[in-house]
Short mmCIF file of C-alpha atoms in Angstrom, two decimals:
data_model
loop_
_atom_site.label_atom_id
_atom_site.label_comp_id
_atom_site.label_asym_id
_atom_site.label_seq_id
_atom_site.Cartn_x
_atom_site.Cartn_y
_atom_site.Cartn_z
CA UNK T 1 -11.83 -2.18 1.44
CA UNK T 2 -11.05 -5.93 -0.18
CA UNK T 3 -10.66 -8.10 2.78
CA UNK T 4 -11.03 -11.98 2.86
CA UNK T 5 -9.69 -11.63 6.74
CA UNK T 6 -12.50 -12.03 9.27
CA UNK T 7 -10.86 -9.08 11.49
CA UNK T 8 -13.56 -9.69 14.55
CA UNK T 9 -11.68 -13.15 14.66
CA UNK T 10 -8.11 -12.89 16.21
CA UNK T 11 -7.19 -16.37 15.53
CA UNK T 12 -8.35 -16.25 11.96
CA UNK T 13 -6.96 -12.60 11.27
CA UNK T 14 -3.47 -13.66 12.71
CA UNK T 15 -3.12 -16.77 10.74
CA UNK T 16 0.12 -16.56 8.44
CA UNK T 17 -2.05 -18.49 5.60
CA UNK T 18 -4.88 -16.25 5.71
CA UNK T 19 -2.50 -13.35 5.67
CA UNK T 20 -0.70 -14.85 2.98
CA UNK T 21 -3.98 -15.18 1.07
CA UNK T 22 -5.46 -11.82 1.66
CA UNK T 23 -1.97 -10.15 0.31
CA UNK T 24 -2.25 -12.36 -2.89
CA UNK T 25 -6.02 -10.77 -3.43
CA UNK T 26 -4.40 -7.33 -2.82
CA UNK T 27 -2.02 -8.24 -5.70
CA UNK T 28 -5.18 -8.68 -7.98
CA UNK T 29 -6.75 -5.38 -6.53
CA UNK T 30 -3.53 -3.22 -7.34
CA UNK T 31 -3.01 -4.32 -10.88
CA UNK T 32 -6.66 -3.84 -11.74
CA UNK T 33 -6.03 0.08 -10.38
CA UNK T 34 -3.07 0.44 -12.23
CA UNK T 35 -4.61 -0.70 -15.30
CA UNK T 36 -7.38 1.78 -15.11
CA UNK T 37 -4.92 4.34 -13.93
CA UNK T 38 -2.08 4.19 -17.05
CA UNK T 39 -5.05 4.92 -19.44
CA UNK T 40 -4.32 8.56 -18.59
CA UNK T 41 -0.78 10.17 -19.16
CA UNK T 42 0.99 11.15 -16.00
CA UNK T 43 0.15 14.61 -15.71
CA UNK T 44 2.35 15.76 -13.16
CA UNK T 45 0.85 19.06 -12.35
CA UNK T 46 -2.01 16.82 -10.34
CA UNK T 47 1.10 16.09 -7.92
CA UNK T 48 2.45 20.01 -7.67
CA UNK T 49 1.36 22.07 -5.12
CA UNK T 50 -0.50 24.82 -6.47
CA UNK T 51 -0.63 23.06 -10.00
CA UNK T 52 -4.09 23.37 -9.88
CA UNK T 53 -5.80 26.16 -8.05
CA UNK T 54 -7.78 25.28 -5.28
CA UNK T 55 -10.03 27.74 -2.99
CA UNK T 56 -8.64 27.84 0.54
CA UNK T 57 -5.87 24.67 -0.21
CA UNK T 58 -2.22 24.82 -0.83
CA UNK T 59 -1.35 21.87 -1.54
CA UNK T 60 -1.50 19.32 -4.68
CA UNK T 61 -4.91 18.32 -6.67
CA UNK T 62 -4.01 15.09 -5.58
CA UNK T 63 -3.44 15.80 -1.94
CA UNK T 64 -7.07 17.65 -1.91
CA UNK T 65 -8.38 14.21 -3.94
CA UNK T 66 -7.00 12.43 -0.80
CA UNK T 67 -7.88 14.31 1.83
CA UNK T 68 -11.58 14.78 0.63
CA UNK T 69 -11.89 11.15 0.23
CA UNK T 70 -10.40 10.38 3.66
CA UNK T 71 -13.08 13.12 5.44
CA UNK T 72 -15.78 11.11 4.22
CA UNK T 73 -14.78 7.47 4.75
CA UNK T 74 -13.61 8.99 8.37
CA UNK T 75 -16.92 9.58 9.15
CA UNK T 76 -18.22 5.71 8.17
CA UNK T 77 -15.09 4.22 10.62
CA UNK T 78 -12.95 3.29 7.85
CA UNK T 79 -10.10 4.01 9.62
CA UNK T 80 -11.19 2.49 12.96
CA UNK T 81 -10.20 -0.76 10.88
CA UNK T 82 -7.08 -2.23 12.37
CA UNK T 83 -5.72 -2.66 8.55
CA UNK T 84 -6.67 0.93 7.25
CA UNK T 85 -4.18 3.86 7.55
CA UNK T 86 -5.02 7.20 6.50
CA UNK T 87 -2.72 9.70 4.57
CA UNK T 88 -3.77 12.77 6.67
CA UNK T 89 -4.57 11.42 10.26
CA UNK T 90 -4.58 14.40 11.77
CA UNK T 91 -7.02 16.25 9.90
CA UNK T 92 -9.71 14.09 9.87
CA UNK T 93 -13.55 14.14 11.46
CA UNK T 94 -14.74 11.50 13.91
CA UNK T 95 -17.24 8.83 12.70
CA UNK T 96 -20.96 9.25 13.29
CA UNK T 97 -21.71 5.80 12.91
CA UNK T 98 -21.14 4.00 16.40
CA UNK T 99 -17.90 2.19 16.61
CA UNK T 100 -17.20 -1.32 15.78
CA UNK T 101 -15.86 -3.71 18.30
CA UNK T 102 -12.40 -5.05 16.99
CA UNK T 103 -10.52 -7.55 19.34
CA UNK T 104 -7.02 -6.55 20.00
CA UNK T 105 -5.28 -7.84 17.10
CA UNK T 106 -2.07 -5.57 16.95
CA UNK T 107 0.26 -4.02 19.76
CA UNK T 108 -0.37 -0.40 19.91
CA UNK T 109 2.05 1.36 17.55
CA UNK T 110 2.39 4.58 15.62
CA UNK T 111 3.89 3.03 12.27
CA UNK T 112 2.34 4.69 9.43
CA UNK T 113 4.65 5.57 6.39
CA UNK T 114 1.84 6.82 3.86
CA UNK T 115 3.65 9.98 3.07
CA UNK T 116 6.77 7.86 2.20
CA UNK T 117 4.24 5.72 -0.15
CA UNK T 118 3.00 8.58 -1.71
CA UNK T 119 6.50 10.19 -2.32
CA UNK T 120 7.41 6.83 -4.02
CA UNK T 121 4.33 6.69 -6.14
CA UNK T 122 4.48 10.19 -7.69
CA UNK T 123 8.06 10.64 -8.09
CA UNK T 124 9.16 7.27 -9.21
CA UNK T 125 6.08 4.40 -9.32
CA UNK T 126 3.72 6.28 -11.62
CA UNK T 127 6.21 7.53 -14.02
CA UNK T 128 7.74 3.91 -14.89
CA UNK T 129 4.15 2.57 -15.26
CA UNK T 130 2.55 5.59 -17.48
CA UNK T 131 3.50 4.56 -21.16
CA UNK T 132 1.45 7.19 -22.76
CA UNK T 133 3.51 10.38 -23.62
CA UNK T 134 3.80 13.00 -20.83
CA UNK T 135 2.33 15.89 -23.07
CA UNK T 136 0.49 17.37 -20.08
CA UNK T 137 -1.58 19.67 -22.36
CA UNK T 138 -3.19 21.55 -19.19
CA UNK T 139 -6.40 21.89 -17.13
CA UNK T 140 -8.64 22.54 -19.74
CA UNK T 141 -7.56 19.50 -21.57
CA UNK T 142 -6.36 16.67 -19.85
CA UNK T 143 -8.19 14.39 -17.39
CA UNK T 144 -6.85 15.55 -14.23
CA UNK T 145 -10.22 14.82 -12.07
CA UNK T 146 -10.31 10.98 -13.61
CA UNK T 147 -6.57 10.45 -13.18
CA UNK T 148 -6.62 11.70 -9.78
CA UNK T 149 -9.65 9.38 -8.59
CA UNK T 150 -7.78 6.67 -9.72
CA UNK T 151 -4.41 7.77 -7.95
CA UNK T 152 -6.61 7.60 -4.72
CA UNK T 153 -7.76 4.08 -5.28
CA UNK T 154 -3.87 3.07 -6.19
CA UNK T 155 -2.32 4.92 -3.20
CA UNK T 156 -4.95 3.50 -0.96
CA UNK T 157 -4.46 -0.26 -2.25
CA UNK T 158 -0.81 0.31 -1.90
CA UNK T 159 -0.99 1.66 1.50
CA UNK T 160 -3.19 -1.19 2.85
CA UNK T 161 -1.02 -4.02 1.12
CA UNK T 162 2.11 -2.43 2.85
CA UNK T 163 0.94 -1.71 6.43
CA UNK T 164 -0.49 -5.61 6.16
CA UNK T 165 3.13 -5.87 7.12
CA UNK T 166 1.99 -5.21 10.92
CA UNK T 167 -0.10 -8.52 10.91
CA UNK T 168 2.70 -10.33 9.07
CA UNK T 169 5.03 -9.26 12.17
CA UNK T 170 2.76 -9.88 14.86
CA UNK T 171 1.83 -13.40 13.43
CA UNK T 172 5.65 -14.00 13.51
CA UNK T 173 6.47 -12.43 16.75
CA UNK T 174 3.88 -14.88 18.58
CA UNK T 175 5.24 -17.99 16.55
CA UNK T 176 8.89 -17.04 18.00
CA UNK T 177 8.03 -14.55 20.79
CA UNK T 178 11.51 -15.05 22.78
CA UNK T 179 13.86 -14.99 19.52
CA UNK T 180 12.14 -11.81 18.19
CA UNK T 181 12.00 -10.21 21.90
CA UNK T 182 15.74 -10.73 22.50
CA UNK T 183 16.43 -8.89 18.94
CA UNK T 184 13.89 -6.17 19.70
CA UNK T 185 15.55 -5.68 23.34
CA UNK T 186 19.03 -5.52 21.56
CA UNK T 187 17.80 -2.97 18.91
CA UNK T 188 18.88 -5.34 16.40
CA UNK T 189 17.15 -4.22 13.10
CA UNK T 190 19.40 -6.08 11.08
CA UNK T 191 18.92 -9.31 12.76
CA UNK T 192 14.93 -8.78 12.53
CA UNK T 193 15.30 -8.11 8.73
CA UNK T 194 16.86 -11.40 8.46
CA UNK T 195 14.29 -13.07 10.55
CA UNK T 196 11.55 -11.98 8.31
CA UNK T 197 12.97 -11.92 5.06
CA UNK T 198 12.24 -15.41 2.80
CA UNK T 199 13.98 -15.03 -0.19
CA UNK T 200 12.21 -17.93 -1.98
CA UNK T 201 8.79 -16.24 -1.00
CA UNK T 202 9.78 -12.78 -2.47
CA UNK T 203 10.64 -14.64 -5.50
CA UNK T 204 7.44 -16.40 -6.03
CA UNK T 205 5.76 -13.10 -5.64
CA UNK T 206 7.30 -11.48 -8.19
CA UNK T 207 6.71 -14.46 -10.72
CA UNK T 208 3.26 -14.35 -9.56
CA UNK T 209 2.57 -10.63 -10.13
CA UNK T 210 4.55 -10.88 -13.76
CA UNK T 211 1.60 -13.65 -14.58
CA UNK T 212 -0.80 -11.54 -13.26
CA UNK T 213 -0.12 -8.43 -14.60
CA UNK T 214 0.45 -10.44 -18.31
CA UNK T 215 -2.97 -12.00 -18.11
CA UNK T 216 -4.99 -9.29 -16.72
CA UNK T 217 -3.29 -6.66 -18.89
CA UNK T 218 -3.81 -8.21 -21.90
CA UNK T 219 -5.89 -6.54 -24.73
CA UNK T 220 -8.23 -8.99 -25.88
CA UNK T 221 -9.16 -7.26 -28.74
CA UNK T 222 -5.50 -6.93 -30.15
CA UNK T 223 -4.33 -9.48 -32.74
CA UNK T 224 -1.94 -12.39 -30.99
CA UNK T 225 0.59 -11.60 -33.64
CA UNK T 226 0.63 -8.00 -33.13
CA UNK T 227 2.87 -7.31 -30.09
CA UNK T 228 2.60 -3.59 -30.23
CA UNK T 229 -0.66 -2.34 -28.08
CA UNK T 230 -1.37 -5.96 -26.62
CA UNK T 231 -0.46 -5.01 -23.36
CA UNK T 232 -2.47 -2.45 -21.54
CA UNK T 233 0.23 -1.98 -18.82
CA UNK T 234 3.86 -2.54 -18.65
CA UNK T 235 4.32 -5.79 -16.82
CA UNK T 236 7.89 -5.14 -15.80
CA UNK T 237 7.07 -1.96 -14.15
CA UNK T 238 4.40 -3.43 -11.83
CA UNK T 239 7.11 -6.02 -11.05
CA UNK T 240 9.70 -3.33 -10.67
CA UNK T 241 7.16 -1.58 -8.46
CA UNK T 242 6.86 -4.80 -6.03
CA UNK T 243 10.53 -5.65 -5.80
CA UNK T 244 11.79 -1.81 -5.16
CA UNK T 245 9.25 -0.69 -3.15
CA UNK T 246 6.32 -2.56 -1.68
CA UNK T 247 8.65 -5.35 -0.70
CA UNK T 248 11.07 -3.16 0.98
CA UNK T 249 8.42 -0.85 2.45
CA UNK T 250 6.21 -3.94 3.95
CA UNK T 251 9.76 -5.08 5.42
CA UNK T 252 10.23 -1.48 6.76
CA UNK T 253 6.53 -1.45 8.53
CA UNK T 254 7.25 -5.18 10.00
CA UNK T 255 10.49 -3.93 11.44
CA UNK T 256 9.16 -0.58 12.78
CA UNK T 257 6.27 -2.54 14.22
CA UNK T 258 8.48 -5.21 15.71
CA UNK T 259 10.77 -2.20 17.38
CA UNK T 260 7.53 -1.05 19.08
CA UNK T 261 5.96 -4.35 20.10
CA UNK T 262 7.12 -4.53 23.62
CA UNK T 263 5.62 -2.96 26.20
CA UNK T 264 8.53 -0.71 27.04
CA UNK T 265 10.55 -1.24 23.65
CA UNK T 266 14.11 0.25 23.14
CA UNK T 267 14.55 3.79 21.35
CA UNK T 268 15.63 2.98 17.87
CA UNK T 269 17.87 4.94 15.56
CA UNK T 270 15.45 6.37 13.36
CA UNK T 271 12.95 7.16 15.94
CA UNK T 272 10.52 4.52 15.25
#
């Protein structure tokens, strides 16, 4: 769990400068995980329920890997941390380690869009990132296990980054409480989106991400004058992932969180 924020200190954890630095660090984590993932083909079979036979399990191979991973991590209290969100919250065991004492950083809420993140990852993000031919020769010949292990890391890092929007929203709410309370009470989701959106910051993120993906994804063994095969990852696919999915989903988390921020929030149109 890659973190530069002290979650035991509310003032530090909700400082926007610290939050932004953490989001920048998570960019590195996400890029490195995707560099590892794209060394394998897409292998769509592992995302298809029943594509790989698993005794007493009817979901996809990826779902089984995710659930198995989360069961272990839940027992050592990963999902008691306020910045971690499981994909299978209703199926996890209780921790056997004694609980840690965290301050009340976030308002009680039910926001968890991991199912949406997983759908976007398996149907849109991953196919656009994988440059190797989608030949999927079957369970006996493809690296299903290796692919799914890295898929878990990719999904967990994306989930953590996107759900960090709650910390952003809470910090902004505390800075301009009256302004946000008025919009929340009016069920003004559009107004909330405009209030949390900083186009110039989004452009900076995308530019920084492009530069990082170019630097981290460059194959040092390739000659400088051979463009083919120099990049280990499709840089523009990573930028597109952030532009079309990570940033919009983060804002969705922020807005959904804010709509539940008051003790007696209004009922929103989408049921959040």
